[in-house]
C-alpha positions as MATLAB code, in Angstrom:
seq = 'XXXXXXXXXXXXXXXXXXXXXXXXXXXXXXXXXXXXXXXXXXXXXXXXXXXXXXXXXXXXXXXXXXXXXXXXXXXXXXXXXXXXXXXXXXXXXXXXXXXXXXXXXXXXXXXXXXXXXXXXXXXXXXXXXXXXXXXXXXXXXXXXXXXXXXXXXXXXXXXXXXXXXXXXXXXXXXXXXXXXXXXXXXXXXXXXXXXXXXXXXXXXXXXXXXXXXXXXXXXXXXXXXXXXXXXXXXXXXXXXXXXXXXXXXXXXXXXXXXXXX';
ca = [
      82.138   98.890  181.285;
      83.620  102.414  181.458;
      80.850  103.644  183.774;
      81.177  100.560  185.952;
      84.894  101.183  186.435;
      84.408  104.944  186.792;
      86.752  105.476  183.839;
      87.025  108.311  181.362;
      86.710  107.142  177.759;
      88.023  109.161  174.838;
      86.961  108.317  171.309;
      88.896  109.341  168.228;
      89.220  108.533  164.555;
      92.291  106.838  163.106;
      93.213  109.444  160.512;
      96.302  107.691  159.192;
      98.232  104.445  159.487;
     101.578  103.147  158.271;
     100.388  101.040  155.372;
     101.542  100.890  151.754;
     105.012  102.209  152.618;
     103.463  104.992  154.626;
     101.954  106.536  151.511;
      98.822  108.340  152.623;
      98.789  109.777  149.111;
      98.321  106.329  147.562;
      95.529  105.467  149.992;
      93.786  108.773  149.296;
      94.251  108.354  145.542;
      92.818  104.846  145.693;
      89.748  106.021  147.614;
      89.153  108.638  144.950;
      89.916  106.288  142.047;
      87.440  103.708  143.340;
      84.953  106.513  144.053;
      84.712  105.534  147.704;
      85.495  109.007  149.060;
      86.419  112.403  147.671;
      90.060  113.258  148.332;
      92.643  115.770  147.180;
      94.541  113.014  145.355;
      92.148  112.755  142.441;
      94.763  112.607  139.657;
      97.702  110.722  141.144;
      99.881  110.550  144.230;
     103.396  111.275  145.353;
     105.575  108.947  147.377;
     107.702  105.848  147.123;
     105.033  103.264  146.352;
     105.346  100.899  143.397;
     102.063  100.829  141.483;
     101.806   99.277  138.012;
      99.022   98.384  135.596;
      99.549   95.336  133.368;
      97.783   94.519  130.118;
      98.558   90.792  130.339;
      97.921   88.639  133.450;
     100.986   86.499  132.695;
     103.231   89.562  132.804;
     101.807   90.647  136.147;
     102.075   87.129  137.561;
     105.709   86.825  136.440;
     106.548   90.194  137.991;
     105.060   89.109  141.315;
     106.872   85.758  141.158;
     110.152   87.611  140.622;
     109.465   89.684  143.733;
     108.481   86.566  145.664;
     111.722   84.797  144.747;
     113.598   87.374  146.807;
     111.773   87.203  150.158;
     108.700   84.930  149.758;
     106.531   87.896  150.691;
     104.581   88.543  147.509;
     101.253   87.029  146.479;
      98.555   87.034  143.813;
      95.090   88.182  144.917;
      91.833   88.320  142.979;
      88.331   89.697  143.168;
      85.764   87.050  143.998;
      84.489   86.679  140.441;
      85.282   82.996  139.956;
      83.589   80.121  141.766;
      85.496   78.249  144.431;
      84.107   74.680  144.137;
      84.777   72.112  146.827;
      86.359   69.805  144.277;
      90.031   70.581  143.748;
      90.601   72.646  146.870;
      93.641   70.556  147.791;
      95.662   71.013  144.602;
      96.854   74.057  142.702;
      96.635   72.009  139.502;
      92.938   72.932  139.362;
      92.806   76.418  137.833;
      89.661   77.988  139.317;
      90.435   81.441  137.946;
      90.434   81.445  134.168;
      91.154   84.273  131.733;
      90.694   82.426  128.418;
      91.812   85.185  126.049;
      95.304   84.974  127.551;
      95.257   81.245  128.280;
      95.813   82.175  131.917;
      94.722   80.145  134.902;
      95.460   79.970  138.615;
      93.828   78.221  141.539;
      92.260   79.802  144.575;
      94.308   79.296  147.729;
      94.087   75.718  148.919;
      91.555   74.630  151.499;
      93.887   72.128  153.156;
      96.450   74.722  154.216;
      96.473   77.477  156.835;
      99.855   78.801  155.731;
      98.960   80.733  152.582;
     100.804   83.828  153.803;
     104.127   82.032  154.371;
     104.056   78.853  152.274;
     106.375   79.329  149.250;
     104.035   77.206  147.127;
     101.273   79.775  147.691;
     102.710   81.772  144.806;
     100.872   79.193  142.669;
      97.550   80.250  144.192;
      95.424   83.378  144.457;
      94.029   84.747  147.689;
      90.576   86.305  147.905;
      89.032   88.970  150.112;
      88.052   86.464  152.801;
      91.519   84.928  153.161;
      93.708   88.036  152.976;
      91.984   90.577  155.227;
      94.403   91.622  157.937;
      97.406   90.204  156.057;
     100.188   92.226  154.477;
     102.813   91.280  151.929;
     105.630   93.215  150.316;
     104.018   93.117  146.869;
     100.597   92.031  145.691;
      99.328   91.364  142.209;
      95.588   91.982  142.082;
      93.312   90.568  139.395;
      90.288   92.856  139.135;
      87.392   90.879  137.680;
      84.241   91.717  135.765;
      82.368   92.947  138.861;
      84.037   96.331  138.321;
      84.418   98.050  134.961;
      84.645  101.530  133.477;
      82.373  102.714  130.692;
      80.672  105.917  129.586;
      82.864  107.931  131.931;
      81.957  106.147  135.148;
      82.725  103.104  137.257;
      80.230  100.297  136.872;
      79.573   97.838  139.685;
      78.063   94.542  138.510;
      77.298   92.303  141.459;
      76.061   89.533  139.134;
      79.668   88.911  138.119;
      80.585   87.829  141.638;
      80.977   84.105  142.220;
      77.964   82.230  143.530;
      80.223   80.868  146.279;
      80.835   84.384  147.638;
      79.004   84.540  150.956;
      79.218   88.332  151.169;
      76.515   88.755  148.503;
      74.029   86.264  149.895;
      70.598   87.832  150.012;
      70.915   90.421  147.236;
      68.035   88.777  145.358;
      65.725   89.044  148.334;
      66.852   92.548  149.213;
      66.375   93.750  145.631;
      62.692   92.877  145.990;
      62.283   94.423  149.424;
      64.573   97.446  149.265;
      66.268   98.019  145.870;
      67.997  101.215  146.974;
      69.645   99.494  149.915;
      70.564   96.487  147.762;
      72.311   98.770  145.254;
      74.157  100.575  148.041;
      75.391   97.317  149.578;
      76.467   95.910  146.211;
      78.395   99.090  145.459;
      80.064   99.036  148.853;
      80.984   95.345  148.734;
      82.677   95.474  145.335;
      84.609   98.708  145.861;
      85.703   97.838  149.389;
      86.833   94.419  148.150;
      89.290   96.006  145.764;
      90.365   98.670  148.220;
      91.245   95.907  150.676;
      93.108   93.817  148.104;
      94.963   96.802  146.675;
      96.251   97.856  150.104;
      97.774   94.507  151.102;
     101.167   95.335  149.595;
     103.633   97.185  151.797;
     105.946   98.148  148.949;
     103.848   97.835  145.854;
     100.636   96.826  144.125;
     100.411   95.518  140.564;
      97.016   95.134  138.909;
      95.470   93.449  135.918;
      91.896   94.326  134.957;
      89.738   91.963  132.923;
      87.891   95.054  131.695;
      90.084   97.074  129.323;
      88.133  100.248  129.995;
      88.965   99.979  133.698;
      92.614   99.336  132.901;
      92.765  102.476  130.756;
      90.972  104.447  133.469;
      93.620  103.483  136.034;
      96.400  104.341  133.593;
      95.002  107.806  132.932;
      94.241  108.670  136.525;
      97.599  107.307  137.732;
      99.563  109.247  135.137;
      97.852  112.567  135.913;
      96.018  112.504  132.585;
      92.483  112.294  133.919;
      91.160  114.646  136.570;
      88.219  112.922  138.155;
      85.898  115.120  140.172;
      83.921  113.176  142.743;
      80.251  114.099  142.407;
      77.274  112.672  144.222;
      75.342  112.503  140.945;
      78.032  110.287  139.418;
      78.011  108.010  142.416;
      74.244  107.768  142.259;
      74.446  106.621  138.638;
      76.847  103.820  139.530;
      74.580  102.846  142.413;
      71.747  102.306  139.945;
      73.591   99.787  137.813;
      72.006   96.715  139.358;
      68.515   98.079  138.740;
      68.326   96.931  135.124;
      69.388   93.373  135.956;
      66.470   90.890  136.204;
      66.150   89.646  139.760;
      65.819   86.100  138.436;
      69.412   86.330  137.191;
      70.706   86.520  140.759;
      70.308   83.218  142.574;
      70.938   84.284  146.157;
      68.818   83.890  149.283;
      70.315   85.527  152.352;
      72.490   88.561  153.035;
      75.528   89.263  155.174;
      76.972   92.662  154.217;
      79.544   92.539  157.007;
      81.794   89.843  155.527;
      84.183   92.492  154.223;
];
């Protein structure tokens, strides 16, 4: 089109954007914490951004509800680790997301509503990656599920913990047979980018609860400048290999679409 109109086209990279209260430090820290990219903010960040780690999902939920009572601009989000069955998609009384050890439950956002971002009743629901991309709230409470954990000094991506109803992982089974290296790379990218997206939806703050206690402790240490993580390709390669030991038969998926996120 540019040649046809005899126009000059300049391409550039968007180096920064006003997100998360303008805290580039938080964004850089998050990229490093999730081991997406090496940044200078490997052990914390400066700036006026409210980040908290909760040990109990009820406490996080109550904190977000308190914020929501002020402006109706706070929401609960979750990694896609719980199935989203067709039954019950019209009532928040069905608690799709369950954390039994805390007797905690919340429904996915309802299928009969297009107003999740503004409906006051949406505080009783949790948004997922596919319903909150492109949206921003003042505060978000993010439930990080079992598809991401921290053990033996590294992040572990476990794509088998994603819900079967998650369309973004369709085809991993087939791809594992045909190209295991590419399957591991895609799985790693999907999970980490999911949480990066969810954890950058809050303009003023992000609260998190991790189902994996090791991951929760990891975030506490790295946030409080108590753990200096050095991004190394060898470490990333180890996390990429985590799906390799999982029997292909355990993953019941047939088709892939890595561009859903």
